[in-house]
PDB file of C-alpha atoms in Angstrom:
ATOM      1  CA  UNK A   1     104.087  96.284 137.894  1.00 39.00           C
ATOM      2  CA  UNK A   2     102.240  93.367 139.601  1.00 40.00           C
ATOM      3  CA  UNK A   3      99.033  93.597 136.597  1.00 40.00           C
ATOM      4  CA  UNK A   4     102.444  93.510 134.069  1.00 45.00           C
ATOM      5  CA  UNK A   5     103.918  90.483 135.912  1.00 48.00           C
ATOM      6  CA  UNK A   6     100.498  88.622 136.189  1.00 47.00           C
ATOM      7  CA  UNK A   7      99.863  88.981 132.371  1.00 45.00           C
ATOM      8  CA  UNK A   8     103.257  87.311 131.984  1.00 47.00           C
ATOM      9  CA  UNK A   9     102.709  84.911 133.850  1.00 52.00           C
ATOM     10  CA  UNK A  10      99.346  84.330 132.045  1.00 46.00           C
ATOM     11  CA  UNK A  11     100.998  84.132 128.941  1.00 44.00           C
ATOM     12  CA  UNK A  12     103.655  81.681 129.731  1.00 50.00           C
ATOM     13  CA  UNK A  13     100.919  79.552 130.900  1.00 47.00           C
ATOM     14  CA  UNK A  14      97.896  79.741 129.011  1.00 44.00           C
ATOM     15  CA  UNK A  15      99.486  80.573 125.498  1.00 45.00           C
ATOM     16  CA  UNK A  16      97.848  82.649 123.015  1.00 51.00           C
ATOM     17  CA  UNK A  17      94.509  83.325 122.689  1.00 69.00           C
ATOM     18  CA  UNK A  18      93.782  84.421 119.418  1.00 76.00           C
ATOM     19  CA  UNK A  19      96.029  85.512 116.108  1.00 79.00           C
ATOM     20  CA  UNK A  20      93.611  88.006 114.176  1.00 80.00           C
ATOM     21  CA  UNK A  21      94.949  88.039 110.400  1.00 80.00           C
ATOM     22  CA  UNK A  22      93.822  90.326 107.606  1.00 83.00           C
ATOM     23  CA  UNK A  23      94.947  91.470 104.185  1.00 83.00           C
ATOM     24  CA  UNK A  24      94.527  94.686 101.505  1.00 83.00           C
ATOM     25  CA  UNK A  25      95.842  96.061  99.066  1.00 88.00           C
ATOM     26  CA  UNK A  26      96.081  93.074  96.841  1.00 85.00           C
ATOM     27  CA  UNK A  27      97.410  92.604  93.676  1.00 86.00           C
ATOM     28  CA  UNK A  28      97.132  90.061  90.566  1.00 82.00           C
ATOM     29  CA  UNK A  29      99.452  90.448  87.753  1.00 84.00           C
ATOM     30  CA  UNK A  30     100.513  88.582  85.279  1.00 80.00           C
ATOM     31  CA  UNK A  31     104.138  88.379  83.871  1.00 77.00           C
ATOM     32  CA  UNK A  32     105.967  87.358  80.963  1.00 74.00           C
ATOM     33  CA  UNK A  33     106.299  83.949  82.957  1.00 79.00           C
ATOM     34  CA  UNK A  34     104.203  83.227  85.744  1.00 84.00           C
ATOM     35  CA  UNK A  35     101.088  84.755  88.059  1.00 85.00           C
ATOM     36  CA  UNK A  36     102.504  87.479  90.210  1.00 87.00           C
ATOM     37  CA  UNK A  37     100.083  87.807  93.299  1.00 86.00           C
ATOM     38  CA  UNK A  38     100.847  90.472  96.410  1.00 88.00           C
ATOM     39  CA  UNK A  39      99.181  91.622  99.156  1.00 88.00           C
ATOM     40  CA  UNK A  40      99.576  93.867 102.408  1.00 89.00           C
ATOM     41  CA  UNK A  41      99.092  91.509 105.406  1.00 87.00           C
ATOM     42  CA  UNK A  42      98.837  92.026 108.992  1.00 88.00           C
ATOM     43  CA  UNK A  43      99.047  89.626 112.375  1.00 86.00           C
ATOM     44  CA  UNK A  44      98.104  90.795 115.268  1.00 86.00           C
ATOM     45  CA  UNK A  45      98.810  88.436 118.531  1.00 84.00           C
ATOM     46  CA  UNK A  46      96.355  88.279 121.305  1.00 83.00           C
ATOM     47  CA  UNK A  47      96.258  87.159 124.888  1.00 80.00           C
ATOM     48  CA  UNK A  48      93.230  86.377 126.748  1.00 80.00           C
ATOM     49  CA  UNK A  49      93.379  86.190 130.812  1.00 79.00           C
ATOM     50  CA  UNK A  50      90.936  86.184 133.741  1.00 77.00           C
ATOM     51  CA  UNK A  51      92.830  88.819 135.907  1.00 78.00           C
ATOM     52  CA  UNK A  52      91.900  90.413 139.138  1.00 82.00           C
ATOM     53  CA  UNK A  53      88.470  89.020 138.324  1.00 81.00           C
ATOM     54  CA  UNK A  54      88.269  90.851 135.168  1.00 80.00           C
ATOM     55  CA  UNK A  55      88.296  88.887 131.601  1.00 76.00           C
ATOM     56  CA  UNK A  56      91.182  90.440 130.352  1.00 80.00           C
ATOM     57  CA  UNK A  57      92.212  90.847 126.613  1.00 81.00           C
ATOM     58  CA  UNK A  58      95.165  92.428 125.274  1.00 82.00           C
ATOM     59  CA  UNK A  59      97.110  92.848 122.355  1.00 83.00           C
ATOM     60  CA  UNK A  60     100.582  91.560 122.528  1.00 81.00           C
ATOM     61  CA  UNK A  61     101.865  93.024 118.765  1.00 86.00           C
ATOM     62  CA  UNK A  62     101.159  93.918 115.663  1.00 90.00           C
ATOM     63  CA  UNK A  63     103.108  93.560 112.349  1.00 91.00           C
ATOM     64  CA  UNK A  64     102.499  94.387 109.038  1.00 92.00           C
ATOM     65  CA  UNK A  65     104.101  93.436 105.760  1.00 91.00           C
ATOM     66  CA  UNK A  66     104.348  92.540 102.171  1.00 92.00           C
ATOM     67  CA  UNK A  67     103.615  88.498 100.978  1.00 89.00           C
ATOM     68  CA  UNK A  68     104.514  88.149  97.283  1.00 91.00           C
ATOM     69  CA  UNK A  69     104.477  84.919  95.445  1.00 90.00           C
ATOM     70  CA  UNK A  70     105.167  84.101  91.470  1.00 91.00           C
ATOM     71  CA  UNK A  71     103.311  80.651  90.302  1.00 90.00           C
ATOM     72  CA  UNK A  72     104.435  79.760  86.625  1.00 89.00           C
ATOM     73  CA  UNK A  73     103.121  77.209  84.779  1.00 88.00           C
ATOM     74  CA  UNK A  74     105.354  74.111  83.328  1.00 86.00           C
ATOM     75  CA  UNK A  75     105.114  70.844  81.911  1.00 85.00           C
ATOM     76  CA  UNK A  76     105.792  68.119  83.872  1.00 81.00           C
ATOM     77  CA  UNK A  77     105.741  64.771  81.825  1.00 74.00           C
ATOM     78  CA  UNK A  78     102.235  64.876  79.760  1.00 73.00           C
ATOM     79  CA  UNK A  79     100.728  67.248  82.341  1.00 80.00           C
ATOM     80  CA  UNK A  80     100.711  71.117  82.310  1.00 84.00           C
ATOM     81  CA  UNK A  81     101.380  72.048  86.418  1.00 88.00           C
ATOM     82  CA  UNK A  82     101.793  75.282  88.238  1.00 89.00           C
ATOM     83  CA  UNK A  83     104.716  75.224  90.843  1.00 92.00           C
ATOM     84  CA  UNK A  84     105.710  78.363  93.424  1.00 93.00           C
ATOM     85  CA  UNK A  85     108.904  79.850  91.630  1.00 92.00           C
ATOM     86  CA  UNK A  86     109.326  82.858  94.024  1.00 92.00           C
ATOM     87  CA  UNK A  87     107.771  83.751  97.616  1.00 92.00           C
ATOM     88  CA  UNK A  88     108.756  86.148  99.664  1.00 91.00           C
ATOM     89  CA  UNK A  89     107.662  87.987 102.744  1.00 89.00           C
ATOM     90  CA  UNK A  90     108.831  91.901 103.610  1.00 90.00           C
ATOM     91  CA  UNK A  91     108.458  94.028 106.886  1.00 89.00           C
ATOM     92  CA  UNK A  92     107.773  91.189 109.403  1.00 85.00           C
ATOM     93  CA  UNK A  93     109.153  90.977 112.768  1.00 85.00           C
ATOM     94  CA  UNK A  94     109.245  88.826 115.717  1.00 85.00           C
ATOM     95  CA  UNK A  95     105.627  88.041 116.068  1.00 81.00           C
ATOM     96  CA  UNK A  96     105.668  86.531 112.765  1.00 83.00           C
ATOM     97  CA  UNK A  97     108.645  84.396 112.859  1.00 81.00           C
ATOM     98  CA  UNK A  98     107.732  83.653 116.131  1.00 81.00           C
ATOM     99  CA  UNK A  99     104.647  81.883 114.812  1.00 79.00           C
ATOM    100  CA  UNK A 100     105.933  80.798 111.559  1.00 82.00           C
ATOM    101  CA  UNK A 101     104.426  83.413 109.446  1.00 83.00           C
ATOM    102  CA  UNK A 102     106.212  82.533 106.441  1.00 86.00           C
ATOM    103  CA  UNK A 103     105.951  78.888 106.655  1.00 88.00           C
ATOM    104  CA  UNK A 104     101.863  78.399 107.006  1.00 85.00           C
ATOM    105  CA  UNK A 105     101.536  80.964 104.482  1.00 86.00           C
ATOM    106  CA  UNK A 106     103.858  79.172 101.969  1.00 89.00           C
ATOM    107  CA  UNK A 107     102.128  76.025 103.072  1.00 90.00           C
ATOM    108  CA  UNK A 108      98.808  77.650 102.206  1.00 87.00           C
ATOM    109  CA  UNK A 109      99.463  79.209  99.233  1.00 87.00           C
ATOM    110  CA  UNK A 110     101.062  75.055  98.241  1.00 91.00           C
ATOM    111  CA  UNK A 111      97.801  73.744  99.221  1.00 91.00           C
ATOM    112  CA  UNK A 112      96.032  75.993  96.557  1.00 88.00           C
ATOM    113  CA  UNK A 113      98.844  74.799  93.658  1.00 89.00           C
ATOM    114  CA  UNK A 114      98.274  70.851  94.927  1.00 92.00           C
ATOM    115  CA  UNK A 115      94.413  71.521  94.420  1.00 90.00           C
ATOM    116  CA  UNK A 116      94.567  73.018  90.899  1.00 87.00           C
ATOM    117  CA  UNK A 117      97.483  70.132  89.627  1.00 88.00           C
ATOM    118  CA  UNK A 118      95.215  67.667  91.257  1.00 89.00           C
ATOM    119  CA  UNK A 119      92.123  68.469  89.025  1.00 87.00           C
ATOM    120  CA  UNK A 120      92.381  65.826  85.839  1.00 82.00           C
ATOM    121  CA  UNK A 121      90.139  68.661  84.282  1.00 78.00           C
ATOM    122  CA  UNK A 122      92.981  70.911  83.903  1.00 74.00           C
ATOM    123  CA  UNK A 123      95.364  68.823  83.694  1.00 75.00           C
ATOM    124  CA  UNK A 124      95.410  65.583  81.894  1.00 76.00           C
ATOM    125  CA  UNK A 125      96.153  65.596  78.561  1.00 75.00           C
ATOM    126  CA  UNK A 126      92.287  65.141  76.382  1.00 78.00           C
ATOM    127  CA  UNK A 127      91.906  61.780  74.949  1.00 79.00           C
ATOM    128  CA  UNK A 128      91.964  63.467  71.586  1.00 77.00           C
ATOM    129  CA  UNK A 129      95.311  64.774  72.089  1.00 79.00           C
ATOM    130  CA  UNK A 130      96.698  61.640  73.599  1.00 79.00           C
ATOM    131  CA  UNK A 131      95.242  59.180  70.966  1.00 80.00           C
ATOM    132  CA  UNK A 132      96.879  61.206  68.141  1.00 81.00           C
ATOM    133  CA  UNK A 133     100.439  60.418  69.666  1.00 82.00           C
ATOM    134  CA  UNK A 134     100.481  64.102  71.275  1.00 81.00           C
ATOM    135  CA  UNK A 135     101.435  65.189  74.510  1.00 81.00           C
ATOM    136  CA  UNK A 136     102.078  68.394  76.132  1.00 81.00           C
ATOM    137  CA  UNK A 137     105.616  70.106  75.849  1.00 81.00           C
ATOM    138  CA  UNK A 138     105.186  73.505  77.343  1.00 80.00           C
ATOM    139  CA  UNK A 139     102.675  75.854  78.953  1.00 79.00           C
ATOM    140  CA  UNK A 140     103.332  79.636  79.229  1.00 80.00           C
ATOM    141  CA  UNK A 141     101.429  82.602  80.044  1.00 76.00           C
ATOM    142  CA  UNK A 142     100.705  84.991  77.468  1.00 76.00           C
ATOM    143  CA  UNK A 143      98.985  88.192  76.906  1.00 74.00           C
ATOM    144  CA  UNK A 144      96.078  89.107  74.193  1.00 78.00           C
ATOM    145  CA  UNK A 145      95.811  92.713  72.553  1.00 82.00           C
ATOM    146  CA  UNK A 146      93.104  93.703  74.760  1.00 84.00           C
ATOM    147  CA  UNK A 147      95.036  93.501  77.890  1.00 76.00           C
ATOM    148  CA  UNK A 148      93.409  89.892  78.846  1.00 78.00           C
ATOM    149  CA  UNK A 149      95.547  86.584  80.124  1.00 73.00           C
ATOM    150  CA  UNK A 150      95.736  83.606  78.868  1.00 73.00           C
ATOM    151  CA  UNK A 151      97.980  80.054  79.403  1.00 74.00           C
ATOM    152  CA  UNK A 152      99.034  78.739  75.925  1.00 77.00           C
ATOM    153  CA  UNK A 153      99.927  74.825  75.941  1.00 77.00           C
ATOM    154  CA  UNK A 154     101.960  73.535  73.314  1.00 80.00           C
ATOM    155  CA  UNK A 155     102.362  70.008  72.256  1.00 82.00           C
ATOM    156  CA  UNK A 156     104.477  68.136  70.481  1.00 83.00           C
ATOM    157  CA  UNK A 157     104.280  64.637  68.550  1.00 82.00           C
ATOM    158  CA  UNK A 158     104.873  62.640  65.610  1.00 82.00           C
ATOM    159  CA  UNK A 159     106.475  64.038  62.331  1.00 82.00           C
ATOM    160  CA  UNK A 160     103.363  62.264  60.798  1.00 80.00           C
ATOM    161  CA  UNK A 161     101.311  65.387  58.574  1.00 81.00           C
ATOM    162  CA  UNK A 162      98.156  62.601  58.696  1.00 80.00           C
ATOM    163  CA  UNK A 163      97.930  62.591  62.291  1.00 80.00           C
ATOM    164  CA  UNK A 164      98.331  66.136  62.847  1.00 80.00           C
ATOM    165  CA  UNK A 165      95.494  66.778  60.015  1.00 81.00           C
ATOM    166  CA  UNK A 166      92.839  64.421  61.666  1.00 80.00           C
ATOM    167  CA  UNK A 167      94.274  66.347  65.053  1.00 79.00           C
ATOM    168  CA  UNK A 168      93.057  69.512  63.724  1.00 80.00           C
ATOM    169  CA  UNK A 169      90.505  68.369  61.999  1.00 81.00           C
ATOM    170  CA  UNK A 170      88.893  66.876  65.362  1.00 77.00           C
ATOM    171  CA  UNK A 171      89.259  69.781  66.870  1.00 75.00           C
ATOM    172  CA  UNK A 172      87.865  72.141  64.263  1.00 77.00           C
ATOM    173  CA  UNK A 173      84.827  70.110  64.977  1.00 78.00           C
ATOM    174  CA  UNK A 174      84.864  70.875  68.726  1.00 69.00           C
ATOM    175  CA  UNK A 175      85.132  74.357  68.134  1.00 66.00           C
ATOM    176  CA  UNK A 176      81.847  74.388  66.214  1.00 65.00           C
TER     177      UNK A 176
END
């Protein structure tokens, strides 16, 4: 009782030591309209304590659950984006709220989206594109015969048959 009250004590005064995080079982898929990615998480919370002389380490809890998150891409002005259209976590208990579980991992998994819509290399529209009068109009995921992924971006411009023959034209040439 007195080893049980000590570690409590520890706890409300030294915090946590250490959360130990890991992940399996994951899972990429792609939809008709966006990147499905899941995985098996778990969080285990740990307290560390000198204690009757003793370094003492113990595990407080351990959860386990279920993270899935859709990212779709759109088109937002000229620029192709991704953007999180559906997270959600499964099978988590107190530990995990406790520690806002679901919030860093959201957070996370934003950072990662903000990285990728920050490149100009994926996303700005090519000069050749934008000097024809053409800008992007919508980006979907689709899938080849072969089982393989792609992201199709369509764009849209001026009824001009000219402009869209030196578009095509210019990048014929790229292509060769």
């Amino acid at each position: 009782v007195h080893a049980a009250a000590a570690l409590q004590d520890a706890i409300n005064r030294k915090g946590v030591c250490e959360q130990r995080w890991s992940a399996w079982d994951t899972r990429i898929d792609v939809t008709k309209d966006a990147l499905s990615v899941a995985s098996t998480i778990r969080l285990e919370q740990w307290v560390c304590e000198r204690l009757f002389g003793r370094d003492l380490k113990t595990r407080l809890g351990r959860e386990t659950g279920r993270i899935e998150a859709h990212v779709a891409p759109f088109v937002d002005g000229t620029r192709p984006q991704l953007k999180l259209t559906r997270f959600r976590i499964q099978d988590l208990g107190p530990i995990s709220r406790t520690f806002g579980v679901e919030d860093y991992v959201r957070r996370e998994i934003q950072k990662e989206i903000d990285k990728i819509n920050g490149n100009p290399k994926l996303t700005e529209t090519p000069a050749l594109i934008e000097e024809s009068g053409y800008r992007y109009h919508q980006a979907e995921l689709r899938h080849g015969p072969d089982g393989s992924s792609y992201l199709v971006a369509s764009i849209i411009g001026p009824n001009d048959a000219m402009a869209l023959a030196k578009l095509i034209s210019a990048i014929a040439r790229l292509t060769e």
